[in-house]
Coordinates of C-alpha atoms in Angstrom, one line a residue:
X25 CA -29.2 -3.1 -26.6
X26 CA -28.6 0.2 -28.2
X27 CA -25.4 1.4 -29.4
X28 CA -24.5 5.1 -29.5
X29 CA -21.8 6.0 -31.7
X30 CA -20.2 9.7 -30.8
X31 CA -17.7 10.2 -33.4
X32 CA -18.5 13.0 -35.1
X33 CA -19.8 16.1 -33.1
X34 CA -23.2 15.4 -34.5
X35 CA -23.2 12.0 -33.0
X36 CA -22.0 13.0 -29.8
X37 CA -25.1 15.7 -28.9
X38 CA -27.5 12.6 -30.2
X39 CA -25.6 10.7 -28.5
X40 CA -25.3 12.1 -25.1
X41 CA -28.8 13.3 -25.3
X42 CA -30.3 9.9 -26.2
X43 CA -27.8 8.2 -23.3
X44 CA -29.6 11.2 -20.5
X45 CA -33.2 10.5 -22.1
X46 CA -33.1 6.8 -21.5
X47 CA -31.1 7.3 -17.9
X48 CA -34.0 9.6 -17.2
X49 CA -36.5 6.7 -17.9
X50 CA -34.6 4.5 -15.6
X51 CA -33.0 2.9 -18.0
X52 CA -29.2 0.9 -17.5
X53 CA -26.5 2.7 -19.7
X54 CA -22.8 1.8 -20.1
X55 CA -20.7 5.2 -20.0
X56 CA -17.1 5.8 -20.3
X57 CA -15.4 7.5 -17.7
X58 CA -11.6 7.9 -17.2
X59 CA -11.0 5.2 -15.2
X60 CA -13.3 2.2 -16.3
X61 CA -16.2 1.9 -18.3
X62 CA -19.2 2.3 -15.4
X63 CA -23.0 0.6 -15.9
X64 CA -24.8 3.8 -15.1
X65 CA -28.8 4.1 -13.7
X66 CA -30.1 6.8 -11.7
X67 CA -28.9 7.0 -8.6
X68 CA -32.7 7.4 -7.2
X69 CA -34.4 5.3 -8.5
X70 CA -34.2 1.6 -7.1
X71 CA -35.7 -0.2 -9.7
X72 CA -33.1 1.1 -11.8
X73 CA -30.5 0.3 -9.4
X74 CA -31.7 -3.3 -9.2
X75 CA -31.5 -4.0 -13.0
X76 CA -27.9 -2.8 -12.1
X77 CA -27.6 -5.0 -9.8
X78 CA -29.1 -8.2 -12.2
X79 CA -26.9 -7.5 -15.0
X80 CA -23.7 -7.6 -13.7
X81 CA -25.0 -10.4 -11.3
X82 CA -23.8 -8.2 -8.7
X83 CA -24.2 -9.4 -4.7
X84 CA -26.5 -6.8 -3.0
X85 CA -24.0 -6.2 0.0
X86 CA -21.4 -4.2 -2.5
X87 CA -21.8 -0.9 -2.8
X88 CA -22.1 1.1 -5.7
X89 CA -20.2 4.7 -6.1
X90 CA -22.4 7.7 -7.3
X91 CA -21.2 10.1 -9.9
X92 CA -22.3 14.0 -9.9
X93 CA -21.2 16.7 -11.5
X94 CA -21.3 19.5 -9.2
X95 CA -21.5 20.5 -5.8
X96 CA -25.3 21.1 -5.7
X97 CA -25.8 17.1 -6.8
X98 CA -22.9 16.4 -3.6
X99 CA -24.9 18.4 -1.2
X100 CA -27.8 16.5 -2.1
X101 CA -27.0 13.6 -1.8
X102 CA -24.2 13.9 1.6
X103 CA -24.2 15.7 4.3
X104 CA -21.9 16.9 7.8
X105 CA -19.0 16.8 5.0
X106 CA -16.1 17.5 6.4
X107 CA -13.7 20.3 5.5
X108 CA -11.0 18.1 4.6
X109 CA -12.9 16.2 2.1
X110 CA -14.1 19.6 0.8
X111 CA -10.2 20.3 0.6
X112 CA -9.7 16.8 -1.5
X113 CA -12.6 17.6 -3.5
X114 CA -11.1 20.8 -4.6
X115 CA -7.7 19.3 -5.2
X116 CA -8.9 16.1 -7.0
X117 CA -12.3 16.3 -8.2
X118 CA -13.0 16.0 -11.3
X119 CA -10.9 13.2 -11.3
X120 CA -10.4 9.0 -10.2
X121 CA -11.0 10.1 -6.2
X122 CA -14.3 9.0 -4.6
X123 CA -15.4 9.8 -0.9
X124 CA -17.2 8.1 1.2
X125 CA -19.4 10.4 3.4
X126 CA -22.2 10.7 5.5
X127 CA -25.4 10.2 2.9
X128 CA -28.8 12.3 3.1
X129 CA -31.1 9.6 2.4
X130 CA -32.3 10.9 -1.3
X131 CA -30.3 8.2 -3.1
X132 CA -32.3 4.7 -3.1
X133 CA -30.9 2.5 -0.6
X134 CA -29.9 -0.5 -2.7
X135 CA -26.6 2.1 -3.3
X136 CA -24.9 2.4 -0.3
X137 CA -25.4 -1.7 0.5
X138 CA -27.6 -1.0 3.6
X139 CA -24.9 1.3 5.3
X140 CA -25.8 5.4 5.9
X141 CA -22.9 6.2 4.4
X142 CA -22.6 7.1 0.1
X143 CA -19.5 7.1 -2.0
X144 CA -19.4 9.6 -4.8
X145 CA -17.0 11.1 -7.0
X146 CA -17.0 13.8 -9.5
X147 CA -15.9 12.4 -13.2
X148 CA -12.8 14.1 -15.6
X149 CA -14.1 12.3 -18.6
X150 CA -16.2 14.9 -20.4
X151 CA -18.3 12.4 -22.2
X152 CA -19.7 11.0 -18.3
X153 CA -20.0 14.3 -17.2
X154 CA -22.1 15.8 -20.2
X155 CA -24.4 12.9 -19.6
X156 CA -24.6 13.3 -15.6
X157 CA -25.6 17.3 -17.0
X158 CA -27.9 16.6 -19.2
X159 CA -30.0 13.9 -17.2
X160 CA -30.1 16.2 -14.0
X161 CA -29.4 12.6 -12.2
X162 CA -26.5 11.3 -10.0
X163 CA -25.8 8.3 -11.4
X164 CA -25.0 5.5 -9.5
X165 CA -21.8 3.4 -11.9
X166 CA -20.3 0.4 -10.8
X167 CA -17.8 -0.9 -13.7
X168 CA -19.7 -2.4 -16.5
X169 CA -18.6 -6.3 -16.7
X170 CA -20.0 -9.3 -15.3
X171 CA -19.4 -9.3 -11.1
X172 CA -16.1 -10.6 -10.5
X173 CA -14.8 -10.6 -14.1
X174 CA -11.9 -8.1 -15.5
X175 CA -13.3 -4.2 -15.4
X176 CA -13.8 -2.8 -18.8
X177 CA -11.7 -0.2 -20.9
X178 CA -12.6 -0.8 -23.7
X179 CA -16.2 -0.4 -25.3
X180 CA -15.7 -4.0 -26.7
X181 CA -15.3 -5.3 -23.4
X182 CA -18.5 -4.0 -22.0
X183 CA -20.3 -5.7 -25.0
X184 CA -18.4 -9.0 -24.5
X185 CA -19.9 -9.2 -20.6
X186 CA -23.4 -7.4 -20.8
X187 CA -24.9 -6.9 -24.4
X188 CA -28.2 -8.4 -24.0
X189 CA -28.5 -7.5 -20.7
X190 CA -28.5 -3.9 -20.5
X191 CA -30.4 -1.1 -22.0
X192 CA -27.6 1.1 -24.1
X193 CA -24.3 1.7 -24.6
X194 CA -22.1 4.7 -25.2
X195 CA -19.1 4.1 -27.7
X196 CA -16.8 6.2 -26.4
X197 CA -12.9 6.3 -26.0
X198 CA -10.9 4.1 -24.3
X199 CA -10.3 4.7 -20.5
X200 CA -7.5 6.9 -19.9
X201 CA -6.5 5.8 -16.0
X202 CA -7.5 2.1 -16.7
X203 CA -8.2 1.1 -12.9
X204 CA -10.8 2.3 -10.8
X205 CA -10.6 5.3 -8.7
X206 CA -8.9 5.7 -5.4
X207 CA -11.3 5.7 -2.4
X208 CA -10.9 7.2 1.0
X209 CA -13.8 7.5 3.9
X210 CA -14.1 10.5 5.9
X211 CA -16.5 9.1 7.9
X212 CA -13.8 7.6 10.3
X213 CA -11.1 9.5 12.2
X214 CA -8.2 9.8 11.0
X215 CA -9.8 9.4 7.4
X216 CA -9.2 6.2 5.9
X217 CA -8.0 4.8 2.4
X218 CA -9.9 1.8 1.4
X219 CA -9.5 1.5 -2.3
X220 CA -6.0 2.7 -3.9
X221 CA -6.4 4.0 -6.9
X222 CA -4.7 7.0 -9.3
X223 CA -4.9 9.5 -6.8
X224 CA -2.1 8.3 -4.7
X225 CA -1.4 7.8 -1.5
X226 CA 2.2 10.0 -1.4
X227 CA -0.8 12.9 -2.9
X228 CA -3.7 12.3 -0.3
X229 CA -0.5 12.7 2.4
X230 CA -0.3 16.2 1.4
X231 CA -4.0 16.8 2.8
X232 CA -4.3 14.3 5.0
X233 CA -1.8 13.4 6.7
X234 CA -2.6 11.3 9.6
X235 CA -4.4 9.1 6.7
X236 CA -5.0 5.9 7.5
X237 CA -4.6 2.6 5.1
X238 CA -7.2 -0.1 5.8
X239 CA -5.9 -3.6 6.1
X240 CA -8.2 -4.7 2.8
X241 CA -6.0 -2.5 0.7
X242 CA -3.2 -5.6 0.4
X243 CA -5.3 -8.2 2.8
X244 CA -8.8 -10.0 2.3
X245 CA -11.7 -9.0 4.2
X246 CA -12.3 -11.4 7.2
X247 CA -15.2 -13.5 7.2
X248 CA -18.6 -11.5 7.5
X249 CA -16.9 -8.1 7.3
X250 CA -18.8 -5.6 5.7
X251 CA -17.4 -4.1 2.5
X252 CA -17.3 -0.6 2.9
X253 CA -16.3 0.3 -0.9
X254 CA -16.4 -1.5 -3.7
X255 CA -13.1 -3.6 -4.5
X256 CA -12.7 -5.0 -0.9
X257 CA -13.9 -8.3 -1.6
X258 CA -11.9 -11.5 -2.2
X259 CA -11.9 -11.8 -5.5
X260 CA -12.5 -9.6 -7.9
X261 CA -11.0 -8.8 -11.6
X262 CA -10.5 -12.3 -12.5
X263 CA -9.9 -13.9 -15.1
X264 CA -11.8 -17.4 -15.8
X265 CA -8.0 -19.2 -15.6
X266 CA -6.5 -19.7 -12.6
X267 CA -4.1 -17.1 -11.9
X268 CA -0.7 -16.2 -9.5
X269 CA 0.7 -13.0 -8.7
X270 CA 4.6 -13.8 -9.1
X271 CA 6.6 -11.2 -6.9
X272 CA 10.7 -11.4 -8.0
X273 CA 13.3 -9.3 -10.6
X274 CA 13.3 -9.7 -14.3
X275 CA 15.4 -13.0 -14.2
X276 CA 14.3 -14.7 -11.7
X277 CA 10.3 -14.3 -13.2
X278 CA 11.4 -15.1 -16.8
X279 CA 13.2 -18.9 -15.1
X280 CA 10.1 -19.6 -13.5
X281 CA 7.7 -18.9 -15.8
X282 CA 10.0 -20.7 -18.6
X283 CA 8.9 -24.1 -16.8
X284 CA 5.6 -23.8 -17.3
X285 CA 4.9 -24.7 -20.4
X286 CA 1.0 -25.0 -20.7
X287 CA 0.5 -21.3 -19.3
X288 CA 0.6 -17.9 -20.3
X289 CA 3.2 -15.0 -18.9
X290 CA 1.5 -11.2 -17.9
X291 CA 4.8 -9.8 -17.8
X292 CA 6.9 -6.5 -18.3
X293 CA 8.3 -5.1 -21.6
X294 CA 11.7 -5.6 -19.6
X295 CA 10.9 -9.1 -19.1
X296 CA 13.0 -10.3 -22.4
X297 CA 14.0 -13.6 -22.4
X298 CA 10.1 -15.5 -21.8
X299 CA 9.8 -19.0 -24.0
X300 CA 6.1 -19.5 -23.4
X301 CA 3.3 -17.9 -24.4
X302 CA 3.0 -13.6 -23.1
X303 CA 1.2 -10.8 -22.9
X304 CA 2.7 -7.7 -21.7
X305 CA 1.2 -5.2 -20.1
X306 CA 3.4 -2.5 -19.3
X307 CA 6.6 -0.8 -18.7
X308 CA 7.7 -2.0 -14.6
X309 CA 9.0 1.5 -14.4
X310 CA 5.7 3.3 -15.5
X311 CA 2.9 2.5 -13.1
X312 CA 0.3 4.2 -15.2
X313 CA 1.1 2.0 -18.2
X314 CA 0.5 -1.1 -16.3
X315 CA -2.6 0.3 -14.9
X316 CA -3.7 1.2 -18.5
X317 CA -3.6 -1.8 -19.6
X318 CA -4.1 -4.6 -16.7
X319 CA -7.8 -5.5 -17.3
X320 CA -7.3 -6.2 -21.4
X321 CA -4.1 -8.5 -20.2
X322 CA -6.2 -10.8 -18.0
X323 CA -9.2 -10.5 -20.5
X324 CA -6.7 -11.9 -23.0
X325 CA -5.6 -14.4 -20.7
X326 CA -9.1 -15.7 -21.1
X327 CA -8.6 -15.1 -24.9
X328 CA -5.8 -17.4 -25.5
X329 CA -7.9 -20.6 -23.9
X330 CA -4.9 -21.1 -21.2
X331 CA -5.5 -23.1 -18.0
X332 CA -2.9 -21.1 -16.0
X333 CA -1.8 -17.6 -15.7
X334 CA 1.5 -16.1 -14.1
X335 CA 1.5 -12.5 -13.9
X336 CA 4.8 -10.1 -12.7
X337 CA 3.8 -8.4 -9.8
X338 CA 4.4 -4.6 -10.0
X339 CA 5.9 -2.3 -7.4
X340 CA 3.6 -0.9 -4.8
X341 CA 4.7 2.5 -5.4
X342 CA 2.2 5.3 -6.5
X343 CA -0.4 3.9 -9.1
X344 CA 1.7 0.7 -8.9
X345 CA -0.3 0.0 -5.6
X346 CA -3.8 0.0 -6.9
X347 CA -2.4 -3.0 -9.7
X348 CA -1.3 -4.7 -7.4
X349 CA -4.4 -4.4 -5.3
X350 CA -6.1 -5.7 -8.3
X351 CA -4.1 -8.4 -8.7
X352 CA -4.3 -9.5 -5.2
X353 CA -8.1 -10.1 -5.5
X354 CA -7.3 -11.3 -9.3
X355 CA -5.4 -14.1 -8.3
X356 CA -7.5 -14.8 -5.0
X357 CA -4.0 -13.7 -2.9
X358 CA -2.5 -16.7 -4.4
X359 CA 1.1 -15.0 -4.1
X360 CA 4.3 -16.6 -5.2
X361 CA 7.9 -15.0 -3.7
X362 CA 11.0 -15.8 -5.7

């Protein structure tokens, strides 16, 4: 695997450049973007898509989100857009929002799972975008871990899961958002929010306002329903220890969790008074930090060798919706009310 170092402004144009050649060649690279760290390949190419696909040890059914940086790359690669998503584009884009629209047919078909349908999404991180410019490619990105395991934000993470079994890797900064980005289909009427993500929900209301919230969003997928976006299956984020989503106040989480002797705590910074082992992963009245940091805490769960895992569920306001989405599928819904 290669590794490509950007520190200093000569290393970045290698870099970058090196990172486009080898997507180019149809080559696997892990990029940085804001939200995770994304497993790029060219988005038409399926060979490319399948060594995706074989890395991650991804099932074939889950679709993977396409990145672009432009509107010529989005008009290639969707169609009949509506006016509305044109409107979020504007608003969001580039940014953690991805739409799922009606596709053209140019991207290989392994992306979009077998549906006619293509999610894409127009990166803030400059580093993602400067590679999508310089390849000329859309690049199809699905977070760059092992299927199932804790997304990466960290560059250390991606080489924990896949080095070995990908082509390159970009060294870049950590991920600013820390959870992936919020997805809504306009391919259903009202539109529809399947993934929740930075872009909130209180924001897409402002555009869309008859917006719909799919049942996945806080609720498992029934048997043999089709996932529509990444993130809507059972599980997914998890660490290897078995893990509950704790909902109750400050007190009453700290009491239980003080019982259990051979686990860990994934608490608040307000959570004082915990006697077992912790990790803490936020302030409960800043959404963003506990997004931030979410995926290291469970990869650290895994860290600290513990059976067990008890993590403080956060609020489901704004960005506090798509951690606890994560969690949800983290823990397998395993949900314990105080």
């Amino acid at each position: 695997m290669i590794t490509l170092k950007l520190d200093l402004k000569s290393d970045y144009e290698k870099g970058t450049d090196v990172a486009a050649k080898l997507l180019k060649e149809g080559k696997t690279v892990a990029i940085p973007t804001e939200t995770v760290y994304g497993l790029a390949a060219s988005a038409f190419d399926d060979e490319a898509i399948k060594n995706v696909f074989i890395a991650k040890g991804r099932p074939q059914d889950n679709p993977l989100i396409v990145h672009i940086c432009d509107e010529a790359m989005l008009k290639r690669i969707a169609k009949n857009i509506p006016d509305r998503a044109l409107e979020c584009a504007e608003k969001f884009w580039p940014g953690p929002f991805t739409m799922v629209l009606e596709k053209t047919g140019e991207t290989a078909k392994s992306v979009s799972a077998g549906l006619n349908t293509v999610a894409v999404r127009m990166p803030s991180n400059k580093t993602a975008l400067d590679i999508i410019r310089k390849s000329g490619l859309a690049l199809a990105a699905p977070s760059a871990n092992s299927s199932g395991s804790p997304s990466p934000t960290k560059p250390c993470h991606v080489e924990a899961d896949l080095d070995g079994k990908i082509d390159a890797i970009v060294f870049g900064e950590n991920c600013e958002v820390g959870v992936e980005s919020t997805v809504v289909s306009f391919c259903t009427n009202p539109p529809r929010l399947l993934r929740p993500g930075a872009v909130t929900e209180k924001q897409l209301r402002e555009l869309i306002p008859d917006l719909e919230v799919d049942k996945a969003v806080l609720a498992s997928l029934d048997k043999d329903e089709i996932a529509h976006s990444p993130g809507m299956k059972y599980k997914h984020y998890a660490p290897k220890a078995e893990a509950y989503l704790v909902e109750g106040d400050s007190g009453e989480f700290c009491e239980f969790v003080n019982s259990k002797k051979q686990a860990v705590a994934v608490c608040f910074e307000e959570d004082k008074n915990i006697s077992i082992n912790k990790i803490v992963y936020g302030n409960q009245k800043d959404e963003s930090s506990l997004a931030k940091e979410v995926f290291a805490a469970l990869r650290e769960v895994d860290e600290l060798g513990v059976k067990t895992a008890y993590i403080h569920a956060p609020s489901k306001n704004g960005i506090g919706l798509a951690v606890y989405n994560r969690l949800l599928r983290a823990t397998a819904f395993k949900v314990i009310k105080l």
